[in-house]
Short mmCIF file of C-alpha atoms and ligand atoms in Angstrom, two decimals:
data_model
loop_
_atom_site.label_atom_id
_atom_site.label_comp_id
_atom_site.label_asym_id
_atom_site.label_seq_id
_atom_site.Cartn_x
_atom_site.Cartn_y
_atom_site.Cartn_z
CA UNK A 17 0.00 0.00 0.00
CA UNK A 18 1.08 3.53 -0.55
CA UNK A 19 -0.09 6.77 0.97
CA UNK A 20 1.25 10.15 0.94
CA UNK A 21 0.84 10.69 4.58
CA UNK A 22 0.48 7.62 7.30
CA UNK A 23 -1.29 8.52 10.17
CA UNK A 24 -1.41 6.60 13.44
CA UNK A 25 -4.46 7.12 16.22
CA UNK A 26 -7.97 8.08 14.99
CA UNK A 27 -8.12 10.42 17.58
CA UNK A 28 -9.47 14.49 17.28
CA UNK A 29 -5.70 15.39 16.02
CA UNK A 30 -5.11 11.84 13.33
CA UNK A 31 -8.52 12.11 12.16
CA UNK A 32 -8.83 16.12 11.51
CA UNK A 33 -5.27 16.28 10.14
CA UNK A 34 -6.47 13.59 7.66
CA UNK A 35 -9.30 15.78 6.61
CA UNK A 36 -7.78 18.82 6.56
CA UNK A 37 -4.92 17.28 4.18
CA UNK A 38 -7.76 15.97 1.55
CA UNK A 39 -9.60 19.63 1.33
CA UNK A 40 -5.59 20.18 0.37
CA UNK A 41 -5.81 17.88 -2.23
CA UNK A 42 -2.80 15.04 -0.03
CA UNK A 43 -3.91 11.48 0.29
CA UNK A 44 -3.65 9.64 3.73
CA UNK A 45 -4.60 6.47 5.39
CA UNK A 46 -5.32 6.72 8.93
CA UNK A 47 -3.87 3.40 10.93
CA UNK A 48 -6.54 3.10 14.80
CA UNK A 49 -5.99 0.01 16.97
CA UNK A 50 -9.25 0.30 18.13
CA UNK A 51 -12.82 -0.15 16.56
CA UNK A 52 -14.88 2.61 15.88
CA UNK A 53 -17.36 2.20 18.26
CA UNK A 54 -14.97 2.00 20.76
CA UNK A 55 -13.74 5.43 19.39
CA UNK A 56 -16.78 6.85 19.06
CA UNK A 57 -17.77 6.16 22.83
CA UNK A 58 -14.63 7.14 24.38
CA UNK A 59 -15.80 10.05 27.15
CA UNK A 60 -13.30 12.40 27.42
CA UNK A 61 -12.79 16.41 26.91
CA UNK A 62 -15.89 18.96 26.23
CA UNK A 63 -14.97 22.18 26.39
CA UNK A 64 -13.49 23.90 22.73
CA UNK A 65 -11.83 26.91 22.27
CA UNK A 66 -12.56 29.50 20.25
CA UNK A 67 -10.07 29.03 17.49
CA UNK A 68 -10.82 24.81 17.41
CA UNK A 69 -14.33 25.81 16.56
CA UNK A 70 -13.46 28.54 13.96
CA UNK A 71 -10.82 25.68 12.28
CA UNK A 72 -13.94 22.57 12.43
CA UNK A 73 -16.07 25.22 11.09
CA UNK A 74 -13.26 26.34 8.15
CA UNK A 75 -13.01 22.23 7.74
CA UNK A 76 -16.85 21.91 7.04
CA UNK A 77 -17.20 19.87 9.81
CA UNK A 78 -19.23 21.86 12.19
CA UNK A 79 -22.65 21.67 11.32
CA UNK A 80 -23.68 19.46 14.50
CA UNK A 81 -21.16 21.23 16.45
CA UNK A 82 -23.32 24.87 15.16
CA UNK A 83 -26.76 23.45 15.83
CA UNK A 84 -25.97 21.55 18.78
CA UNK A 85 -22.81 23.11 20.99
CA UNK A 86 -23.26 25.10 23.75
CA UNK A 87 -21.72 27.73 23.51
CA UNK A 88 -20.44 29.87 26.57
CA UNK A 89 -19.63 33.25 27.56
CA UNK A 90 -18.50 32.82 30.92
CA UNK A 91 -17.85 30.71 33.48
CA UNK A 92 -17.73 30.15 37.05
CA UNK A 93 -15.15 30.03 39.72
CA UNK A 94 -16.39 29.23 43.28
CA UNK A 95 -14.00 28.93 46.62
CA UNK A 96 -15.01 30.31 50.31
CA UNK A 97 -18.53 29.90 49.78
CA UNK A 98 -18.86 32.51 46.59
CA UNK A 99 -19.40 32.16 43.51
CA UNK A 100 -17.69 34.38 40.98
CA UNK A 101 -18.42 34.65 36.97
CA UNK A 102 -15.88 35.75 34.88
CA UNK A 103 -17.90 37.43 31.68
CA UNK A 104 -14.95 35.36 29.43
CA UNK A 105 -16.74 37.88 25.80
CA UNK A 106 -16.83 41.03 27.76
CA UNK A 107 -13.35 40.51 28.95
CA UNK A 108 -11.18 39.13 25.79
CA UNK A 109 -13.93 39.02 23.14
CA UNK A 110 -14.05 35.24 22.72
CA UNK A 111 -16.09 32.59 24.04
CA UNK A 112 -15.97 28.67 24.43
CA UNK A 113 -17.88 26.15 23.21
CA UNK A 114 -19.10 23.07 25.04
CA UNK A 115 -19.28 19.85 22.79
CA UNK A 116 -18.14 16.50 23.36
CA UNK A 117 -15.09 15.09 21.93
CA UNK A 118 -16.73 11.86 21.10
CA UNK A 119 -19.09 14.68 18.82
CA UNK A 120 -16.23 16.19 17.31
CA UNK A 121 -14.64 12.43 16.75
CA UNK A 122 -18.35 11.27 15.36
CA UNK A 123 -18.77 14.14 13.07
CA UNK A 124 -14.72 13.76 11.40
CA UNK A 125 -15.21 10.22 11.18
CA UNK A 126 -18.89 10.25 9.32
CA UNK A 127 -16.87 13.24 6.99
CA UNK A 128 -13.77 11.12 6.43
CA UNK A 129 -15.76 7.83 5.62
CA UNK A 130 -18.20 10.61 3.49
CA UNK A 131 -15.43 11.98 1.22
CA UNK A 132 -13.95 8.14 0.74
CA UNK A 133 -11.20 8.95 3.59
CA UNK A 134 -9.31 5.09 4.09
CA UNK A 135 -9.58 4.75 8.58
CA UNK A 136 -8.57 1.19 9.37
CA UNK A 137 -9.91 0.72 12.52
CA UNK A 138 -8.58 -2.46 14.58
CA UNK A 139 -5.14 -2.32 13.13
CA UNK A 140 -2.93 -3.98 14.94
CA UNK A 141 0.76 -4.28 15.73
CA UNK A 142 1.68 -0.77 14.02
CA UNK A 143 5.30 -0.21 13.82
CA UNK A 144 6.78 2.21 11.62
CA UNK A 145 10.32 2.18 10.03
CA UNK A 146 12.98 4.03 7.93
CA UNK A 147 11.86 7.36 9.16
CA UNK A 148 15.17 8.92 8.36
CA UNK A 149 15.00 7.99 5.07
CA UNK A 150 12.95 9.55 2.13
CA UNK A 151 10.05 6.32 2.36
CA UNK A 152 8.91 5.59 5.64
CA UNK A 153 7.23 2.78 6.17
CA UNK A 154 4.24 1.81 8.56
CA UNK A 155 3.75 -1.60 9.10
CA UNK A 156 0.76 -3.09 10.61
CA UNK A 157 -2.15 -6.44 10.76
CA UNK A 158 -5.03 -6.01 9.16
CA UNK A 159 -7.47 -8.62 10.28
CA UNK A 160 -5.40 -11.62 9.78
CA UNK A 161 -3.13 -10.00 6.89
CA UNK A 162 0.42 -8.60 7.41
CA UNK A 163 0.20 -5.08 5.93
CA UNK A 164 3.08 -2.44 4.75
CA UNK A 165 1.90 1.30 4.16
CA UNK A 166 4.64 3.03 1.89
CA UNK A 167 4.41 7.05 3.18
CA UNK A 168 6.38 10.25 2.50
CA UNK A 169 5.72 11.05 6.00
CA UNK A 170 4.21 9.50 9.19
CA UNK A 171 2.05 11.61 11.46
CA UNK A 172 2.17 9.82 15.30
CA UNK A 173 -1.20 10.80 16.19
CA UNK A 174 -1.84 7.78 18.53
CA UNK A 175 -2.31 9.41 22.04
CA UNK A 176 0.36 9.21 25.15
CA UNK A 177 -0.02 5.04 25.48
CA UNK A 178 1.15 5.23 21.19
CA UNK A 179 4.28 3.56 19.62
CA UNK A 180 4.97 6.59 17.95
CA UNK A 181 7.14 8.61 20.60
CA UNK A 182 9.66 5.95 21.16
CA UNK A 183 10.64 5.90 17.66
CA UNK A 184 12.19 9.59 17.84
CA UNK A 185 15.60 8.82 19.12
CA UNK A 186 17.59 10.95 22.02
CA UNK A 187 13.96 12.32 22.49
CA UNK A 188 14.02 14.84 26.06
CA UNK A 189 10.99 14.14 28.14
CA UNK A 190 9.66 16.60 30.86
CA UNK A 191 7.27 15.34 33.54
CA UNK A 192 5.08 16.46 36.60
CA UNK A 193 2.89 14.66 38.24
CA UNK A 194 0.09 15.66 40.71
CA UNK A 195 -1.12 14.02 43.77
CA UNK A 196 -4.32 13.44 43.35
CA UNK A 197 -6.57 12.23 40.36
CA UNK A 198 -10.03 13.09 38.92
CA UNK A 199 -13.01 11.00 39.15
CA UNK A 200 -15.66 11.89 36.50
CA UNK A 201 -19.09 11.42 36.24
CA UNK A 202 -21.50 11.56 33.11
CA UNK A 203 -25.13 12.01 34.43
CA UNK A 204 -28.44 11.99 32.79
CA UNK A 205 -29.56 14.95 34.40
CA UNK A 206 -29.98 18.67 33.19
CA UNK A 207 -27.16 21.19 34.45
CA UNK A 208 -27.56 22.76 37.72
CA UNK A 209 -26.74 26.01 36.06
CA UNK A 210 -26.24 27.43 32.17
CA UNK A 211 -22.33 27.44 32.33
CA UNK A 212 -18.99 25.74 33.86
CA UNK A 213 -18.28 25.63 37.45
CA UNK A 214 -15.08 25.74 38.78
CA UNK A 215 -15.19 25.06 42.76
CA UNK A 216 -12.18 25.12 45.71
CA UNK A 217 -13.26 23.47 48.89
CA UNK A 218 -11.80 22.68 52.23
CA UNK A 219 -12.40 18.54 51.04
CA UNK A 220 -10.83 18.95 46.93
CA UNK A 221 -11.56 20.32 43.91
CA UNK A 222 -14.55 20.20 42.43
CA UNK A 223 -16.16 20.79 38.67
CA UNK A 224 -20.02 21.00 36.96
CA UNK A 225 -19.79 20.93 33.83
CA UNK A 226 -22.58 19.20 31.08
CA UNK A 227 -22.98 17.87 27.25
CA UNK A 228 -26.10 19.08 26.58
CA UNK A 229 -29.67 20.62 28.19
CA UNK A 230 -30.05 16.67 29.48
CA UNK A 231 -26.21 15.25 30.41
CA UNK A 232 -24.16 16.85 32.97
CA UNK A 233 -20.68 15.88 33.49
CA UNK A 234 -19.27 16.20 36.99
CA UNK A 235 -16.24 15.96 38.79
CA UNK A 236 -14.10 15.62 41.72
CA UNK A 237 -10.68 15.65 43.18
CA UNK A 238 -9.75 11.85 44.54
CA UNK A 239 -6.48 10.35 45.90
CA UNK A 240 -4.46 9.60 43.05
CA UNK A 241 -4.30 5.70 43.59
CA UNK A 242 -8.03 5.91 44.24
CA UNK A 243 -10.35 2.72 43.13
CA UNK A 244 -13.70 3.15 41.75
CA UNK A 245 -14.81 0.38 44.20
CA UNK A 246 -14.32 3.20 47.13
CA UNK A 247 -16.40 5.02 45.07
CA UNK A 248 -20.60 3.90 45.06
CA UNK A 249 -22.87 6.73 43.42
CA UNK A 250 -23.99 7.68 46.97
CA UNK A 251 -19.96 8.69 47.81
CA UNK A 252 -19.48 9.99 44.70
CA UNK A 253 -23.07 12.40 45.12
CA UNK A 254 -22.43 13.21 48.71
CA UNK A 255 -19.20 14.68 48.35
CA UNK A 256 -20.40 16.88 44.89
CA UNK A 257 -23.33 18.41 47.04
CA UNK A 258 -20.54 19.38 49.35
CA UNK A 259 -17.87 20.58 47.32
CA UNK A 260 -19.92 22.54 44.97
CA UNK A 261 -22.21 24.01 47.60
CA UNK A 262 -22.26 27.75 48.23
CA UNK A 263 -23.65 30.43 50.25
CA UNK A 264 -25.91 31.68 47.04
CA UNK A 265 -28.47 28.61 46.72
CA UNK A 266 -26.70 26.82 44.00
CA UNK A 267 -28.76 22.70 43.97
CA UNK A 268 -26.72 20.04 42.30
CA UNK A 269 -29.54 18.26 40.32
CA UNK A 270 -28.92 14.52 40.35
CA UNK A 271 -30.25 11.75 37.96
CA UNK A 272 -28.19 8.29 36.82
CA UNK A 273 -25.29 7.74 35.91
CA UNK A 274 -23.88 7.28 32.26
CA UNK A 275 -20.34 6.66 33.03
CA UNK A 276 -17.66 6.87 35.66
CA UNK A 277 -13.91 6.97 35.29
CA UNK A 278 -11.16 7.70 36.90
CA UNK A 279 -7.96 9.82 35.37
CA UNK A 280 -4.78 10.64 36.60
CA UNK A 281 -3.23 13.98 36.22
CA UNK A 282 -0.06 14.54 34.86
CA UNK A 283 1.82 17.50 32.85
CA UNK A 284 4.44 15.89 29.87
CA UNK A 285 6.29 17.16 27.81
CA UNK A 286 7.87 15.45 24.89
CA UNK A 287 10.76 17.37 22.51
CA UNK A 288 11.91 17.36 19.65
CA UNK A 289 8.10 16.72 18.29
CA UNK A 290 10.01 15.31 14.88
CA UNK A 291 12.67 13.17 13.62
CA UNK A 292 13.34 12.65 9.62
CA UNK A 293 9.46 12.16 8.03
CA UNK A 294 8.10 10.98 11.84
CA UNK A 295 5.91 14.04 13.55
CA UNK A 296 4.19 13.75 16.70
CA UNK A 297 0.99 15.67 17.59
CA UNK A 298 -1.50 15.70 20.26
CA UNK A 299 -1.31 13.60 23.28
CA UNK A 300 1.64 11.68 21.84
CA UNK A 301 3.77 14.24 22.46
CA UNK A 302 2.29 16.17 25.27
CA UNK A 303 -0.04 16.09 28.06
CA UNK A 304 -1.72 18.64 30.43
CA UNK A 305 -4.19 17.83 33.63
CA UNK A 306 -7.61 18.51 32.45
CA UNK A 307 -7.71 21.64 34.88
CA UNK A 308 -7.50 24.01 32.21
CA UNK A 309 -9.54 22.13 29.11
CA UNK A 310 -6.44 22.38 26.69
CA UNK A 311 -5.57 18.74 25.83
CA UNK A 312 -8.19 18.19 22.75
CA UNK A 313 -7.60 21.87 21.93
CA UNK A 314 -3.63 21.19 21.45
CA UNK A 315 -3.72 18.80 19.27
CA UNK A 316 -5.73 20.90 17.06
CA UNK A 317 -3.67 23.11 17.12
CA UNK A 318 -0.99 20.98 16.26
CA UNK A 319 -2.45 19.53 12.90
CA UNK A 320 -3.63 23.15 11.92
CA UNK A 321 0.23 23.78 11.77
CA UNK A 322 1.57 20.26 10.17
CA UNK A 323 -1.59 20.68 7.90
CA UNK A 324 -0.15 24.26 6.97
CA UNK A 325 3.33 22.81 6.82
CA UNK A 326 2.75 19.88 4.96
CA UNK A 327 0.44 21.66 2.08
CA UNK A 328 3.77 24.13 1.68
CA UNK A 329 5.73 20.64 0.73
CA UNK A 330 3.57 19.12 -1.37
CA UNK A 331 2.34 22.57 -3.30
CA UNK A 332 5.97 24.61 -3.53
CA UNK A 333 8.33 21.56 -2.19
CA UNK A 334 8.76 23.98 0.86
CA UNK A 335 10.94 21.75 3.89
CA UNK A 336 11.52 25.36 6.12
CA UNK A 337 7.50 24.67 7.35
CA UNK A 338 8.29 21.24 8.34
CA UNK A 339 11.13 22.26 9.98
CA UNK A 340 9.66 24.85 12.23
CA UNK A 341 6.98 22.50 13.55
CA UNK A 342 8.84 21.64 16.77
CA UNK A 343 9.25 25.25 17.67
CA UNK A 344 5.99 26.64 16.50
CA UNK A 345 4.06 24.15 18.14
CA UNK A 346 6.73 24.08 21.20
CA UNK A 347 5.30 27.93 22.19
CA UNK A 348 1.63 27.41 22.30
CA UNK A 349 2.34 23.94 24.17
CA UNK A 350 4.73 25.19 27.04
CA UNK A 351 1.96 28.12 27.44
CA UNK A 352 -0.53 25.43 27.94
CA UNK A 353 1.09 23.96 30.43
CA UNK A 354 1.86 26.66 32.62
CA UNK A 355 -1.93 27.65 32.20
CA UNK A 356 -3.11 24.17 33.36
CA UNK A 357 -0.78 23.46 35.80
CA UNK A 358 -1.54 27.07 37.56
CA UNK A 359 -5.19 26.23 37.31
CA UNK A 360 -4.62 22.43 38.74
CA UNK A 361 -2.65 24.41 41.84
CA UNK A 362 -5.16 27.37 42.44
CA UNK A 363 -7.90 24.87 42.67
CA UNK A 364 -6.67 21.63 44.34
CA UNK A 365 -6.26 20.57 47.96
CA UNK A 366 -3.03 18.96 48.19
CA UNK A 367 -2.54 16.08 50.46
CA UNK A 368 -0.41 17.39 53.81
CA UNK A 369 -1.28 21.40 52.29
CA UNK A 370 -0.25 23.78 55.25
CA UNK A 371 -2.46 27.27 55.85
CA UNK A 372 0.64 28.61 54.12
CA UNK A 373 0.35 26.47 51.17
CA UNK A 374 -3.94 27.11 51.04
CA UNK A 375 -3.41 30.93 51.08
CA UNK A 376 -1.09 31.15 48.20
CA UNK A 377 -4.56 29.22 46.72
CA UNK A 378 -7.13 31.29 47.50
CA UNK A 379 -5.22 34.20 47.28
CA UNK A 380 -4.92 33.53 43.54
CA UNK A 381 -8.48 33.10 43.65
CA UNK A 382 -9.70 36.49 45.33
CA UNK A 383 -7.04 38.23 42.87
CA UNK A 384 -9.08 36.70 39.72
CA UNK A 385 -12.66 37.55 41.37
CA UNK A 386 -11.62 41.17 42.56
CA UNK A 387 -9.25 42.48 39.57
CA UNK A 388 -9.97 43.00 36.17
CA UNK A 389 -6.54 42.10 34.53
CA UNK A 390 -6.16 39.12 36.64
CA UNK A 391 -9.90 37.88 35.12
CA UNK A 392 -8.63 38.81 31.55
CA UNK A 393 -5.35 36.84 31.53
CA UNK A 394 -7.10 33.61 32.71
CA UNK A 395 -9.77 34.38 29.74
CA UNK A 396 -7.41 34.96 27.66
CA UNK A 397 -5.59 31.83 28.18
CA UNK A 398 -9.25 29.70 28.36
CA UNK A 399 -10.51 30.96 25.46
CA UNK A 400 -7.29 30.21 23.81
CA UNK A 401 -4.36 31.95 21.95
CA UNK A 402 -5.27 33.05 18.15
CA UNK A 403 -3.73 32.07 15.38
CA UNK A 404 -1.74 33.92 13.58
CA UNK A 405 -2.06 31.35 10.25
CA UNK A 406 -4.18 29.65 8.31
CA UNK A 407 -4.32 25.67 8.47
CA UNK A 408 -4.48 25.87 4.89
CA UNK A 409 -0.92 26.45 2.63
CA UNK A 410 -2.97 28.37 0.00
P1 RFL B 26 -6.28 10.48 21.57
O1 RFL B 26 -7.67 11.05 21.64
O2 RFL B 26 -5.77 9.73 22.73
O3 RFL B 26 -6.24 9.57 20.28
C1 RFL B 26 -5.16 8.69 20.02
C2 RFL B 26 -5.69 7.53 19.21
O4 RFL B 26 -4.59 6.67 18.88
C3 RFL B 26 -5.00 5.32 19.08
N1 RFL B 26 -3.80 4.51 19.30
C4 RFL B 26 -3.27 3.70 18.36
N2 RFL B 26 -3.64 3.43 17.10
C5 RFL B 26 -2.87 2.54 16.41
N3 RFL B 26 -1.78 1.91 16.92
C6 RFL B 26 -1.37 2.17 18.19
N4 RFL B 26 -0.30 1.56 18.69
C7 RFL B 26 -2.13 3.09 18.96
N5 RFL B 26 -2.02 3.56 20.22
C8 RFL B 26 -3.05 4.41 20.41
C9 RFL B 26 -5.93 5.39 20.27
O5 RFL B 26 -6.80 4.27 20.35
C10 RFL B 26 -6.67 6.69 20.00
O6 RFL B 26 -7.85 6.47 19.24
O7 RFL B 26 -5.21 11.61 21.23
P2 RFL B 26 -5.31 13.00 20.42
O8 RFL B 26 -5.97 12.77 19.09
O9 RFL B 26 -3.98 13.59 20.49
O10 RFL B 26 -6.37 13.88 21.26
C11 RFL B 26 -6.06 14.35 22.54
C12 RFL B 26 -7.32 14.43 23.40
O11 RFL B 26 -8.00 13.20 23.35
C13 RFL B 26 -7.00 14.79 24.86
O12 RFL B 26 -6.00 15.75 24.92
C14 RFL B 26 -8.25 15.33 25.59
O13 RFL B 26 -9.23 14.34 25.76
C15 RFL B 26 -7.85 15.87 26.97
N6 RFL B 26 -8.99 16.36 27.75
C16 RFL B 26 -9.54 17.59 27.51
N7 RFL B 26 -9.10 18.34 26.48
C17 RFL B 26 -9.71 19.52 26.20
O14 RFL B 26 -9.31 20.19 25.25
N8 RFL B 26 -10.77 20.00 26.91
C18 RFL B 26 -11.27 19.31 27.95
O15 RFL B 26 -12.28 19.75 28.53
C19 RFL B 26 -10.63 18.07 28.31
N9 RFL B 26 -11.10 17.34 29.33
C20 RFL B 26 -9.54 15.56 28.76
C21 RFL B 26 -10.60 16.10 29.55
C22 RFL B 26 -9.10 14.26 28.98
C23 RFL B 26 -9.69 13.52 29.97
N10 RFL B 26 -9.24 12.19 30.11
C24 RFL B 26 -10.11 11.11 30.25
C25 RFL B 26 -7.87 11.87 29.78
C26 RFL B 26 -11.17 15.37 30.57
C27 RFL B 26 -10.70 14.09 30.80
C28 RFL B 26 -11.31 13.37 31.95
C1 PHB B 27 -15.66 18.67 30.57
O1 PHB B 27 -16.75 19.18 30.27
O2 PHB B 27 -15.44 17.45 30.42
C2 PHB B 27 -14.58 19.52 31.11
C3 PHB B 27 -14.81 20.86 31.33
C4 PHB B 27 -13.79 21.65 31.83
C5 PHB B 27 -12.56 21.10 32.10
C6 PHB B 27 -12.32 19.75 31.88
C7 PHB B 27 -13.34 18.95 31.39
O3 PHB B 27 -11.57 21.88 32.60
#
């Protein structure tokens, strides 16, 4: 088999990068090990920046995402009792949108398979090879048959558990982890109130969020070896109604459950994000805790660029594009990372946390609900950095 460019992990960043190469006229074939229900059903992040709306909409994939995202002006921090909304259009002019990414995964998938995109879902065994040399090659099992997929270039879209990464040799790796994990709830319920909540208590972090006038997705700050068996609905409600309590009358609405997971937190870093024709993006090469609702957004952000990058090769045999990747995506990653890592910190309850330790907290907190700047930066930073490209070379 031969492809122009072989993309591992049908994920938000392997699957929009393959569409945004075919509106550029570049072939691909995208390589998942799972199936595509599997895929499809995968719970994960919900809330979309401005400028990953404005590229699915640019892509043609947004027409659900139009008639059926929520879209968000503000949202809510809450800590001592108080609730404060931060007016995220009045303050930086841009809002979020709340969608699921199994929506944005559902609608790229239906538009690949539309446009007669190749996805092999169930591949397994995916190993790629020769990436310094001019014809990579992916290698892979497709049902029963041994399969080789000839590229120019191989995109490593296949998520922080991928095979990708450990190709890129002498690759520097930069790690944090946090003490403490999130448990997450999806609940068929209506939201307790139109927009996010972001809540600091005395017992952990907690967050409201939803999916849609009917789902709500909650959730809460647990030990970070914590076991789902500790946690029965009853737990799992009692300490919500606690943590996201205030003095103002907010009532969590409850109804049943949907799903219930538990994720660790951790901040990664992985660089270079290239070697020869190999290129990382998304969660291969970098991960945030959810704190700050970057992760999906990133790896948009990433493909926007290679798509950029690799439409200047293919159209004017331009390499400089390609080349730049590492450092052009390098900026808006590291500021990512300080973003959601400050968030995580603000709003947690660290195990063995002194008064000293809680004040440097909340006083973060009180600075964001009682000065104007203070509000703007974290908007600005939410609602994400612009662009200053198109994803398209032409
Ligand atoms: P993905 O989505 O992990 O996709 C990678 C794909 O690669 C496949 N794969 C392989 N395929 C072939 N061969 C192999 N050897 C393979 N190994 C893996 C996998 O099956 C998978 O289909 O990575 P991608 O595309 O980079 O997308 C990243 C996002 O999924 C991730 O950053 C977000 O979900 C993070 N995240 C959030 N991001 C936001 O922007 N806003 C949020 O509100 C938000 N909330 C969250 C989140 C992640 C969470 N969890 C569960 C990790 C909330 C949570 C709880
Ligand atoms: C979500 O809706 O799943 C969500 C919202 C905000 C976050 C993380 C996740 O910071």
């Amino acid at each position: 088999m031969r492809t122009q460019v072989g993309i591992i992990g049908a994920g938000p960043a392997g699957l929009l990068l393959s569409h945004l190469l075919s509106l550029q006229g570049i072939d691909s074939v995208v390589l998942e090990r799972r199936d595509r229900d599997f895929v499809e059903q995968r719970v994960r992040a919900g809330v979309l920046e401005h400028g990953t709306v404005q590229t699915l909409r640019e892509a043609g994939v947004a027409e659900r995402l139009d008639a059926e995202g929520m879209v968000h002006e503000g949202l809510n921090v809450r800590f001592g009792g108080r609730t404060h909304r931060l007016d995220l259009e009045e303050l930086v002019g841009r809002c979020v949108t709340v969608y699921g990414q199994q929506e944005v995964v559902k609608d790229l998938v239906a538009a690949r398979l539309e446009a007669g995109g190749d996805i092999r879902f169930g591949a397994e065994g995916v190993a790629v090879h020769d990436i310094d040399g001019e014809r990579p090659r992916i290698t892979f099992v497709d049902g029963d048959e041994s399969t080789e997929l000839v590229c120019d270039f191989i995109i490593g879209a296949d998520g922080f558990h991928g095979i990708s990464r450990g190709a890129i040799p002498g690759l520097d790796e930069y790690e944090r982890t946090y003490p403490y994990s999130w448990l997450g709830i999806l609940v068929e319920a209506p939201p307790s109130c139109p927009e996010v909540v972001y809540a600091r208590h005395d017992r952990g972090f907690a967050l409201h969020s939803m999916r849609s006038a009917h789902v709500t997705r909650l959730y809460l700050q647990v030990a970070p070896d914590a076991d789902l068996a500790d946690w029965p609905d009853e737990r799992v409600w009692a300490e919500l109604h606690t943590r996201l309590s205030d003095n103002e009358g907010f009532a969590l609405t409850e109804g049943p459950l949907l799903d219930k997971s538990i994720t660790p937190m951790r901040s990664f870093v992985a660089t270079p994000m290239q070697h020869g024709r190999l290129f990382l993006a998304g969660d291969a090469a970098h991960i945030v805790p959810p704190t700050g609702a970057k992760g999906m957004n990133l790896a948009v952000a990433d493909v926007r660029l290679l798509s950029h990058a690799l439409g200047g090769y293919y159209h004017d045999r331009r390499e400089d594009l390609l080349a730049a990747y590492t450092e052009e995506a390098s900026r808006r990653v590291w500021r990512a990372t300080h973003f959601s890592w400050w968030m995580t910190s603000i709003l947690h309850k660290s195990p063995g946390a002194d008064v000293f330790d809680d004040r440097l907290g909340t006083t973060q907190l009180e600075w964001i609900a009682s000065s104007r700047p203070a509000a703007a930066a974290l908007a600005e930073n939410y609602t994400g950095l612009t662009y200053d490209r198109g994803w398209s070379y032409r």
